[in-house]
Amino acid sequence: NVPCLTAAKIDCCVLANNHVLDWGRAGLEETLRSLRSAGIGTAGAGLNLCEALSPCIIDFGAGRLLIFAFATDDSGTPQWWSATATKPGISFLPDLSESTATHVSEQINAVKRPGDIAVVSLHWSGNWGYEIPPHQRAFAHRLIDSSAADVIHGHSSHHRKAIEIHQGKPILYGCGDFINDYEGIEGYEEYRTQLVLAYFVTLDRSTHRLVRIEMTPFETYRFSLRRVSAADACWLKGILDREGKPFGTRVTINQDNRLQIDVV
């Protein structure tokens, strides 16, 4: 799959998830070698705990993009997959408590410099359902309120979930899948997992506050992507509006069927 990633010009792969050690620690080591030999950065896993906790750093001239990644047990990620001082593994969060949020914030702020943008990528919650647990929301808010996180990038569910803007910073609670091998899975047709989104988040260069979130909808078909119909784009808008209503977010559609969050 590495040629697919290089063709797509992927800069970073987040590896804190519930499948990265399916082939054991040796499999993770091979994954790390393969990505690094292709010039692709990683976050959320490493050959030891220090590597797993370290961000992927992408220099964009005026500052740096720092990508931190973590996984939680409610996503199906075993705690024993955690990296140690001497063993490869992932960066694992024991819970989403206030003390854990404080610890993560301190870790990020110890690396973050003026001008840097920090993305916190979280593999949390189960595969299905739209509910946003209160402790998830509190955890995301604490990371933003501490000036640690500028973007919260949530994932694990196979479908897209609510988006919130807190203190001018975006919280993507669940971005859903993009391309995977689950096509045709039965029993969850109501979620229409074949409809996926590519997210484009724009922040103000000086304040790092959100300017807009643009989302390009696609339909997955046999490991490929194709543009959706106007009706499918409207369906996605309806879902995002419904789930975003408690968080005060609303979606508009432009003439190309792209979706956009109105920043107010």
XYZ file of N, CA and C in Angstrom:
792
model
N 0.804 -1.220 0.000
C 0.000 0.000 0.000
C 0.840 1.276 0.000
N 2.136 1.167 0.267
C 2.967 2.371 0.349
C 2.946 3.172 -0.955
N 3.003 2.532 -2.135
C 2.919 3.340 -3.366
C 1.630 4.168 -3.462
N 0.533 3.646 -2.901
C -0.717 4.426 -2.893
C -0.545 5.673 -2.039
N 0.129 5.529 -0.892
C 0.327 6.672 0.006
C 1.250 7.707 -0.621
N 2.316 7.251 -1.278
C 3.238 8.204 -1.897
C 2.589 8.883 -3.100
N 1.770 8.137 -3.865
C 1.071 8.742 -5.001
C 0.108 9.822 -4.537
N -0.505 9.612 -3.366
C -1.431 10.593 -2.805
C -0.717 11.706 -2.059
N 0.618 11.620 -1.991
C 1.445 12.642 -1.329
C 1.071 12.803 0.150
N 0.889 11.658 0.813
C 0.597 11.661 2.240
C 1.862 12.035 3.004
N 1.741 12.985 3.932
C 2.890 13.432 4.727
C 3.041 12.659 6.025
N 1.913 12.215 6.590
C 1.955 11.593 7.910
C 0.893 10.521 8.026
N 1.250 9.405 8.641
C 0.291 8.351 8.967
C 0.149 8.272 10.483
N -1.072 8.386 10.956
C -1.374 8.223 12.380
C -1.550 6.731 12.649
N -0.778 6.206 13.589
C -0.737 4.759 13.814
C -1.331 4.330 15.146
N -1.835 5.254 15.935
C -2.473 4.884 17.202
C -3.901 4.442 16.910
N -4.086 3.135 16.749
C -5.415 2.607 16.447
C -5.492 1.143 16.850
N -6.646 0.530 16.624
C -6.890 -0.827 17.108
C -6.559 -1.920 16.106
N -5.780 -1.598 15.073
C -5.355 -2.624 14.116
C -3.855 -2.621 13.860
N -3.144 -1.632 14.349
C -1.745 -1.465 13.957
C -0.844 -2.582 14.486
N -1.302 -3.298 15.521
C -0.535 -4.439 16.025
C -1.223 -5.771 15.745
N -2.066 -5.811 14.721
C -2.721 -7.066 14.367
C -1.704 -8.163 14.039
N -0.536 -7.778 13.539
C 0.530 -8.723 13.224
C 1.657 -8.637 14.248
N 1.292 -8.213 15.463
C 2.259 -8.210 16.550
C 3.240 -7.050 16.472
N 4.156 -7.037 17.405
C 5.136 -5.945 17.455
C 6.077 -5.980 16.257
N 6.356 -7.192 15.749
C 7.195 -7.285 14.548
C 6.493 -6.642 13.356
N 5.169 -6.813 13.288
C 4.415 -6.182 12.207
C 4.453 -4.670 12.302
N 4.353 -4.146 13.529
C 4.440 -2.699 13.711
C 5.823 -2.193 13.309
N 6.868 -2.922 13.688
C 8.223 -2.502 13.321
C 8.371 -2.443 11.808
N 7.803 -3.431 11.106
C 7.869 -3.422 9.640
C 7.109 -2.233 9.069
N 5.931 -1.933 9.652
C 5.150 -0.774 9.210
C 5.960 0.514 9.353
N 6.594 0.677 10.502
C 7.401 1.880 10.739
C 8.540 1.980 9.736
N 9.231 0.870 9.491
C 10.339 0.874 8.527
C 9.844 1.228 7.130
N 8.721 0.629 6.729
C 8.200 0.851 5.381
C 7.830 2.311 5.159
N 7.150 2.901 6.141
C 6.724 4.291 6.006
C 7.923 5.234 6.012
N 8.840 5.009 6.917
C 9.988 5.908 7.022
C 10.891 5.809 5.797
N 11.026 4.615 5.236
C 11.842 4.478 4.027
C 11.197 5.189 2.841
N 9.881 5.382 2.914
C 9.169 6.111 1.852
C 9.095 7.610 2.137
N 9.685 8.049 3.243
C 9.673 9.471 3.585
C 8.364 9.943 4.174
N 7.582 9.025 4.729
C 6.285 9.376 5.320
C 6.431 9.401 6.839
N 6.039 10.494 7.451
C 6.129 10.632 8.901
C 5.074 9.799 9.604
N 5.300 9.558 10.884
C 4.352 8.780 11.680
C 4.094 9.475 13.011
N 2.946 9.156 13.585
C 2.590 9.665 14.910
C 1.759 8.611 15.609
N 1.903 8.528 16.932
C 1.059 7.632 17.712
C 1.605 6.250 17.923
N 2.764 5.928 17.353
C 3.391 4.626 17.560
C 4.884 4.784 17.324
N 5.654 3.868 17.897
C 7.096 3.950 17.730
C 7.795 2.725 18.257
N 9.101 2.702 18.119
C 9.901 1.576 18.578
C 10.026 1.543 20.096
N 9.650 2.657 20.731
C 9.630 2.733 22.191
C 8.647 3.832 22.579
N 8.460 4.025 23.873
C 7.465 4.988 24.353
C 7.791 6.406 23.929
N 9.075 6.766 23.979
C 9.465 8.134 23.598
C 9.070 8.424 22.155
N 9.337 7.467 21.247
C 8.957 7.650 19.844
C 7.441 7.721 19.680
N 6.730 6.869 20.404
C 5.277 6.827 20.258
C 4.625 8.128 20.701
N 5.182 8.759 21.709
C 4.615 10.000 22.226
C 5.065 11.228 21.450
N 6.119 11.096 20.654
C 6.646 12.244 19.919
C 5.748 12.584 18.736
N 5.601 13.870 18.434
C 4.746 14.243 17.296
C 5.464 14.075 15.973
N 4.688 13.906 14.922
C 5.216 14.100 13.580
C 5.281 15.602 13.348
N 6.420 16.096 12.908
C 6.619 17.536 12.731
C 6.774 17.848 11.253
N 5.902 18.706 10.750
C 5.940 19.133 9.353
C 6.165 20.637 9.325
N 7.268 21.060 8.741
C 7.616 22.485 8.679
C 6.899 23.130 7.500
N 6.147 24.205 7.766
C 5.466 24.898 6.666
C 5.930 26.348 6.503
N 7.138 26.635 6.964
C 7.711 27.956 6.738
C 7.494 28.910 7.883
N 6.255 29.354 8.064
C 5.961 30.314 9.138
C 5.874 29.629 10.491
N 5.864 28.333 10.500
C 5.767 27.582 11.745
C 5.824 26.107 11.445
N 5.380 25.313 12.400
C 5.399 23.873 12.223
C 4.012 23.286 12.515
N 3.715 22.206 11.828
C 2.522 21.431 12.138
C 2.963 20.256 12.993
N 2.421 20.178 14.205
C 2.738 19.095 15.126
C 1.544 18.156 15.182
N 1.758 16.879 14.884
C 0.674 15.901 14.902
C 0.949 14.900 16.017
N 0.111 14.966 17.062
C 0.168 14.019 18.171
C -0.983 13.033 17.996
N -0.783 11.779 18.371
C -1.840 10.785 18.185
C -1.917 9.850 19.378
N -3.162 9.478 19.729
C -3.416 8.610 20.874
C -4.606 7.713 20.559
N -4.694 6.592 21.278
C -5.846 5.695 21.170
C -6.385 5.395 22.562
N -7.668 5.067 22.630
C -8.318 4.738 23.898
C -8.896 3.320 23.828
N -9.171 2.751 24.989
C -9.641 1.369 25.001
C -11.051 1.210 24.444
N -11.890 2.254 24.492
C -13.253 2.107 23.979
C -13.306 2.032 22.455
N -12.157 2.209 21.796
C -12.083 2.002 20.350
C -11.689 0.567 20.016
N -11.535 -0.254 21.047
C -11.110 -1.630 20.836
C -9.608 -1.805 20.838
N -8.889 -0.792 21.280
C -7.422 -0.854 21.336
C -6.982 -1.400 22.692
N -6.273 -2.514 22.735
C -5.857 -3.083 24.018
C -4.782 -2.236 24.697
N -4.875 -2.124 26.001
C -3.874 -1.342 26.727
C -2.491 -1.964 26.615
N -2.434 -3.302 26.488
C -1.119 -3.929 26.425
C -0.384 -3.641 25.119
N -1.060 -2.986 24.164
C -0.376 -2.516 22.953
C 0.454 -1.264 23.221
N 0.381 -0.713 24.404
C 1.135 0.497 24.729
C 2.627 0.270 24.541
N 3.288 1.264 24.005
C 4.747 1.214 23.920
C 5.342 1.321 25.317
N 6.514 0.751 25.491
C 7.248 0.874 26.749
C 8.628 1.453 26.457
N 9.421 1.590 27.479
C 10.770 2.131 27.293
C 11.616 1.243 26.398
N 11.255 -0.036 26.313
C 12.086 -0.973 25.547
C 11.324 -1.727 24.463
N 10.000 -1.559 24.367
C 9.216 -2.308 23.397
C 8.417 -1.376 22.492
N 8.290 -1.733 21.211
C 7.463 -0.920 20.310
C 5.984 -1.032 20.666
N 5.252 -0.002 20.333
C 3.815 0.010 20.604
C 3.234 1.367 20.294
N 2.048 1.621 20.841
C 1.316 2.849 20.538
C 1.293 3.775 21.749
N 0.857 4.996 21.523
C 0.584 5.933 22.614
C -0.869 5.740 23.034
N -1.062 5.242 24.232
C -2.371 4.825 24.728
C -2.810 5.739 25.863
N -4.086 6.167 25.824
C -4.646 6.970 26.909
C -5.441 6.070 27.845
N -5.119 6.049 29.129
C -5.844 5.190 30.064
C -7.288 5.610 30.274
N -7.553 6.915 30.088
C -8.909 7.446 30.242
C -8.924 8.846 29.644
N -10.066 9.509 29.738
C -10.196 10.883 29.244
C -10.483 11.828 30.403
N -9.871 11.577 31.533
C -10.092 12.363 32.735
C -9.409 13.725 32.642
N -9.725 14.569 33.590
C -9.100 15.896 33.646
C -7.594 15.778 33.831
N -7.165 14.832 34.672
C -5.725 14.681 34.901
C -5.010 14.202 33.647
N -5.652 13.317 32.873
C -5.041 12.860 31.621
C -4.972 14.005 30.616
N -6.027 14.812 30.559
C -6.018 15.975 29.667
C -4.903 16.939 30.049
N -4.712 17.140 31.337
C -3.637 18.019 31.805
C -2.280 17.471 31.401
N -2.096 16.159 31.564
C -0.820 15.520 31.205
C -0.541 15.653 29.713
N -1.556 15.386 28.878
C -1.380 15.494 27.431
C -1.094 16.941 27.033
N -1.809 17.881 27.633
C -1.592 19.296 27.321
C -0.173 19.725 27.665
N 0.318 19.286 28.810
C 1.688 19.632 29.216
C 2.702 19.037 28.246
N 2.439 17.825 27.799
C 3.320 17.174 26.846
C 3.381 17.956 25.531
N 2.211 18.391 25.046
C 2.166 19.148 23.791
C 2.834 20.505 23.949
N 2.498 21.209 25.023
C 3.041 22.556 25.218
C 4.538 22.554 25.475
N 5.084 21.408 25.891
C 6.531 21.311 26.069
C 7.251 21.309 24.726
N 6.545 20.926 23.660
C 7.135 20.870 22.320
C 6.741 22.080 21.480
N 5.559 22.591 21.723
C 4.970 23.644 20.886
C 5.704 24.970 21.040
N 6.009 25.597 19.910
C 6.642 26.915 19.876
C 5.652 27.947 19.324
N 5.928 29.233 19.523
C 5.082 30.256 18.894
C 5.040 30.049 17.378
N 3.862 30.086 16.810
C 3.696 29.867 15.375
C 3.348 28.443 15.007
N 3.532 27.507 15.944
C 3.206 26.110 15.665
C 1.702 25.865 15.738
N 1.238 24.901 14.957
C -0.141 24.422 15.000
C -0.106 22.969 15.445
N -0.886 22.646 16.462
C -0.909 21.282 16.994
C -2.231 20.603 16.664
N -2.129 19.453 16.011
C -3.274 18.591 15.745
C -3.194 17.419 16.716
N -4.282 17.166 17.432
C -4.354 16.004 18.312
C -5.310 15.008 17.673
N -4.760 13.874 17.265
C -5.518 12.849 16.554
C -5.875 11.742 17.535
N -7.179 11.468 17.679
C -7.668 10.568 18.720
C -8.495 9.437 18.124
N -8.041 8.212 18.364
C -8.818 7.034 17.961
C -9.646 6.628 19.170
N -10.931 7.041 19.162
C -11.764 6.860 20.349
C -13.171 6.424 19.965
N -13.863 5.825 20.914
C -15.246 5.349 20.764
C -15.346 4.143 19.836
N -16.569 3.616 19.750
C -16.805 2.423 18.964
C -17.017 2.707 17.497
N -17.398 1.636 16.768
C -17.518 1.736 15.311
C -18.803 2.396 14.842
N -19.862 2.333 15.665
C -21.177 2.773 15.192
C -21.846 3.666 16.239
N -22.714 4.525 15.765
C -23.462 5.405 16.657
C -22.980 6.836 16.583
N -23.915 7.760 16.789
C -23.601 9.185 16.660
C -23.357 9.885 17.992
N -23.568 9.205 19.096
C -23.465 9.859 20.396
C -22.046 10.369 20.668
N -21.973 11.570 21.228
C -20.702 12.130 21.693
C -20.749 12.117 23.218
N -20.014 11.224 23.865
C -20.062 11.148 25.330
C -19.566 12.448 25.964
N -20.164 12.862 27.072
C -19.741 14.107 27.730
C -18.251 14.141 28.070
N -17.683 12.994 28.455
C -16.268 13.010 28.826
C -15.369 13.236 27.609
N -15.830 12.816 26.417
C -15.077 13.119 25.195
C -15.057 14.615 24.941
N -16.230 15.214 25.031
C -16.333 16.648 24.764
C -15.509 17.435 25.777
N -15.582 17.044 27.052
C -14.813 17.738 28.089
C -13.317 17.610 27.830
N -12.885 16.421 27.413
C -11.465 16.195 27.135
C -10.994 17.094 25.991
N -11.757 17.137 24.902
C -11.391 17.982 23.763
C -11.342 19.453 24.161
N -12.324 19.893 24.938
C -12.347 21.287 25.386
C -11.119 21.619 26.230
N -10.734 20.698 27.103
C -9.578 20.960 27.975
C -8.292 21.099 27.164
N -8.134 20.286 26.128
C -6.934 20.393 25.298
C -6.883 21.732 24.567
N -8.039 22.233 24.180
C -8.081 23.535 23.500
C -7.922 24.676 24.501
N -8.610 24.588 25.628
C -8.551 25.658 26.629
C -7.148 25.842 27.196
N -6.347 24.781 27.180
C -4.977 24.855 27.691
C -3.999 25.367 26.644
N -4.508 25.769 25.482
C -3.696 26.255 24.354
C -2.800 25.169 23.773
N -3.127 23.896 24.052
C -2.336 22.790 23.516
C -2.791 22.434 22.106
N -4.083 22.156 21.921
C -4.599 21.679 20.633
C -5.216 22.813 19.827
N -4.917 22.821 18.536
C -5.555 23.750 17.608
C -6.599 23.051 16.750
N -6.436 21.750 16.573
C -7.396 20.927 15.841
C -7.504 19.597 16.567
N -8.736 19.149 16.823
C -8.976 17.813 17.347
C -9.472 16.951 16.192
N -8.715 15.904 15.879
C -9.026 15.020 14.750
C -9.452 13.671 15.312
N -10.756 13.439 15.396
C -11.278 12.205 15.950
C -11.610 11.189 14.880
N -11.443 9.912 15.223
C -11.752 8.828 14.288
C -11.932 7.534 15.057
N -12.486 6.548 14.416
C -12.741 5.188 14.887
C -14.066 4.710 14.296
N -15.121 5.536 14.401
C -16.400 5.147 13.818
C -16.258 5.049 12.293
N -17.020 4.144 11.695
C -16.954 3.944 10.246
C -17.753 4.989 9.475
N -18.349 5.919 10.175
C -19.172 6.954 9.539
C -18.836 8.297 10.167
N -19.237 9.348 9.476
C -18.918 10.696 9.953
C -19.829 11.072 11.129
N -19.256 11.898 12.050
C -19.984 12.308 13.252
C -19.988 13.836 13.346
N -20.435 14.345 14.478
C -20.627 15.787 14.652
C -19.309 16.549 14.600
N -19.428 17.816 14.258
C -18.304 18.759 14.275
C -18.681 19.897 15.206
N -17.739 20.307 16.022
C -17.940 21.425 16.942
C -16.819 22.430 16.750
N -17.121 23.699 16.973
C -16.098 24.746 16.991
C -16.074 25.319 18.402
N -14.962 25.118 19.092
C -14.825 25.558 20.483
C -13.677 26.554 20.577
N -13.979 27.745 21.050
C -12.970 28.808 21.174
C -12.246 29.039 19.844
N -13.004 28.932 18.746
C -12.420 29.168 17.426
C -11.583 28.015 16.907
N -11.630 26.860 17.565
C -10.840 25.697 17.147
C -11.778 24.536 16.802
N -11.506 23.816 15.706
C -12.417 22.752 15.270
C -12.206 21.447 16.031
N -13.317 20.786 16.337
C -13.309 19.444 16.921
C -14.075 18.540 15.964
N -13.358 17.668 15.274
C -13.973 16.682 14.392
C -14.117 15.406 15.212
N -15.300 15.167 15.750
C -15.471 14.048 16.676
C -15.306 12.697 16.004
N -15.635 12.606 14.733
C -15.456 11.357 14.006
C -15.465 11.616 12.516
N -14.330 11.395 11.864
C -14.242 11.695 10.430
C -14.727 10.545 9.565
N -14.976 9.383 10.178
C -15.429 8.242 9.394
C -14.300 7.620 8.588
N -14.654 6.653 7.753
C -13.670 6.000 6.886
C -13.473 6.837 5.621
N -12.453 6.450 4.858
C -12.245 7.073 3.546
C -12.151 5.981 2.497
N -11.096 5.186 2.529
C -11.020 3.987 1.694
C -10.632 2.830 2.608
N -11.396 1.751 2.563
C -11.048 0.583 3.371
C -11.605 -0.680 2.722
N -11.450 -1.814 3.421
C -11.903 -3.090 2.875
C -13.207 -3.551 3.516
N -14.003 -2.593 4.050
C -15.270 -2.951 4.689
C -16.459 -2.798 3.736
N -16.184 -2.524 2.472
C -17.269 -2.272 1.527
C -18.231 -3.461 1.477
N -19.514 -3.180 1.609
C -20.520 -4.215 1.548
C -20.878 -4.825 2.885
N -20.303 -4.312 3.981
C -20.628 -4.838 5.303
C -22.125 -4.691 5.554
N -22.735 -5.715 6.121
C -24.179 -5.728 6.290
C -24.583 -5.397 7.728
N -25.802 -4.877 7.857
C -26.353 -4.606 9.170
C -26.290 -3.152 9.598
N -25.581 -2.319 8.836
C -25.434 -0.915 9.217
C -25.716 0.008 8.025
N -26.614 -0.438 7.158
C -26.881 0.308 5.927
C -27.377 1.726 6.198
N -28.023 1.943 7.339
C -28.565 3.266 7.652
C -27.491 4.343 7.715
N -26.244 3.937 7.985
C -25.155 4.908 8.108
C -24.575 5.306 6.745
N -24.899 4.535 5.711
C -24.414 4.802 4.350
C -22.904 5.058 4.356
N -22.159 4.081 4.844
C -20.716 4.247 5.006
C -19.971 4.377 3.682
N -20.657 4.083 2.571
C -20.003 4.278 1.277
C -19.840 5.753 0.936
N -20.575 6.626 1.640
C -20.435 8.067 1.436
C -19.407 8.605 2.423
N -18.319 9.117 1.893
C -17.199 9.532 2.739
C -16.847 10.992 2.446
N -16.036 11.570 3.335
C -15.675 12.975 3.217
C -14.162 13.161 3.287
N -13.660 14.049 2.449
C -12.292 14.552 2.581
C -12.391 15.919 3.251
N -11.697 16.076 4.375
C -11.804 17.290 5.184
C -10.636 18.225 4.893
N -10.948 19.505 4.688
C -9.926 20.521 4.451
C -10.149 21.651 5.456
N -9.278 21.726 6.448
C -9.416 22.697 7.541
C -8.464 23.854 7.298
N -9.000 25.060 7.279
C -8.191 26.263 7.088
C -8.192 27.082 8.370
N -6.994 27.374 8.876
C -6.832 28.202 10.065
C -6.202 29.530 9.681
N -6.521 30.568 10.446
C -5.888 31.857 10.254
C -4.401 31.742 10.597
N -3.542 32.257 9.734
C -2.101 32.083 9.917
C -1.587 32.725 11.202
N -2.163 33.853 11.605
C -1.640 34.551 12.784
C -2.310 34.114 14.080
N -3.629 33.903 14.056
C -4.348 33.571 15.295
C -4.566 32.074 15.480
N -4.430 31.320 14.376
C -4.695 29.871 14.377
C -6.149 29.544 14.716
N -7.010 30.521 14.581
C -8.438 30.264 14.741
C -9.000 29.784 13.404
N -10.098 29.053 13.497
C -10.685 28.449 12.312
C -11.223 29.504 11.352
N -10.915 29.345 10.083
C -11.479 30.170 9.025
C -12.656 29.436 8.381
N -12.439 28.180 8.007
C -13.518 27.376 7.418
C -13.115 25.908 7.412
N -14.134 25.081 7.312
C -13.937 23.648 7.086
C -14.671 23.295 5.802
N -13.936 22.871 4.804
C -14.532 22.413 3.557
C -14.451 20.888 3.513
N -15.504 20.271 2.997
C -15.557 18.814 2.915
C -16.004 18.401 1.524
N -15.182 17.604 0.873
C -15.530 17.098 -0.446
C -16.077 15.684 -0.301
N -17.334 15.457 -0.675
C -17.922 14.121 -0.521
C -17.585 13.213 -1.700
N -17.346 11.952 -1.384
C -17.104 10.922 -2.387
C -17.929 9.693 -2.052
N -18.062 8.827 -3.046
C -18.626 7.499 -2.831
C -17.530 6.478 -3.097
N -17.348 5.542 -2.168
C -16.345 4.505 -2.367
C -16.945 3.365 -3.182
N -16.133 2.837 -4.090
C -16.578 1.724 -4.921
C -15.356 0.938 -5.380
N -15.216 -0.289 -4.879
C -14.122 -1.177 -5.261
C -12.761 -0.499 -5.099
N -12.530 0.004 -3.915
C -11.247 0.637 -3.559
C -10.940 1.877 -4.392
N -11.974 2.532 -4.882
C -11.776 3.790 -5.599
C -12.812 4.792 -5.112
N -12.630 6.030 -5.515
C -13.517 7.113 -5.102
C -14.142 7.761 -6.325
N -15.434 8.087 -6.212
C -16.072 8.840 -7.276
C -16.941 9.918 -6.663
N -17.133 10.998 -7.401
C -17.893 12.118 -6.881
C -19.354 11.718 -6.694
N -20.003 12.356 -5.718
C -21.365 11.977 -5.375
C -22.389 12.828 -6.143
N -23.616 12.382 -6.106
C -24.714 13.134 -6.702
C -25.134 14.272 -5.770
N -25.920 15.192 -6.301
C -26.428 16.292 -5.483
C -27.302 15.758 -4.351
N -28.060 14.688 -4.635
C -28.932 14.118 -3.604
C -28.106 13.531 -2.458
N -27.007 12.854 -2.784
C -26.155 12.290 -1.741
C -25.476 13.389 -0.924
N -25.060 14.474 -1.588
C -24.458 15.590 -0.868
C -25.472 16.211 0.096
N -26.716 16.315 -0.340
C -27.761 16.855 0.536
C -28.016 15.920 1.724
N -27.931 14.607 1.493
C -28.107 13.661 2.598
C -26.996 13.849 3.635
N -25.765 13.989 3.176
C -24.642 14.218 4.091
C -24.812 15.530 4.848
N -25.266 16.559 4.152
C -25.523 17.835 4.823
C -26.548 17.660 5.931
N -27.612 16.898 5.641
C -28.648 16.687 6.644
C -28.127 15.981 7.878
N -27.267 14.979 7.685
C -26.686 14.259 8.824
C -25.799 15.185 9.643
N -24.925 15.932 8.974
C -24.012 16.823 9.695
C -24.776 17.948 10.394
N -25.838 18.443 9.770
C -26.665 19.470 10.419
C -27.368 18.905 11.650
N -27.911 17.708 11.503
C -28.618 17.078 12.627
C -27.679 16.831 13.802
N -26.517 16.259 13.523
C -25.582 15.933 14.600
C -24.846 17.167 15.114
N -24.715 18.174 14.274
C -24.007 19.381 14.691
C -24.877 20.390 15.410
N -26.198 20.211 15.337
C -27.113 21.181 15.954
C -26.846 21.393 17.430
N -26.630 20.340 18.252
C -26.346 20.584 19.677
C -25.048 21.350 19.910
N -24.180 21.358 18.883
C -22.889 22.029 19.018
C -22.853 23.367 18.285
N -23.972 23.744 17.685
C -24.065 25.050 17.040
C -23.417 25.140 15.678
N -23.231 24.006 14.978
C -22.630 24.053 13.645
C -23.673 23.766 12.574
N -23.486 24.399 11.436
C -24.415 24.267 10.310
C -23.613 24.175 9.022
N -24.111 23.386 8.074
C -23.397 23.106 6.826
C -24.129 23.744 5.648
N -23.351 24.261 4.705
C -23.909 24.739 3.437
C -23.299 23.917 2.304
N -23.941 23.951 1.144
C -23.458 23.229 -0.041
C -23.223 24.238 -1.152
N -22.056 24.120 -1.815
C -21.833 25.008 -2.962
C -22.205 24.287 -4.249
N -21.962 24.935 -5.374
C -22.437 24.403 -6.649
C -21.719 23.129 -7.073
N -20.573 22.836 -6.490
C -19.833 21.616 -6.817
C -20.144 20.474 -5.853
N -21.206 20.631 -5.073
C -21.597 19.644 -4.056
C -20.592 19.530 -2.922
N -19.739 20.499 -2.773
C -18.846 20.512 -1.624
C -19.582 21.104 -0.422
N -19.244 20.603 0.752
C -19.870 21.062 1.970
C -18.937 22.009 2.701
N -19.514 22.931 3.457
C -18.699 23.891 4.200
C -19.362 24.233 5.525
N -18.574 24.293 6.554
C -19.067 24.746 7.858
C -19.025 26.256 7.894
N -20.137 26.864 8.246
C -20.205 28.311 8.419
C -19.578 28.687 9.763
N -18.544 29.512 9.740
C -17.915 29.971 10.972
C -18.609 31.253 11.411
N -19.164 31.258 12.606
C -19.916 32.427 13.076
C -19.274 32.961 14.338
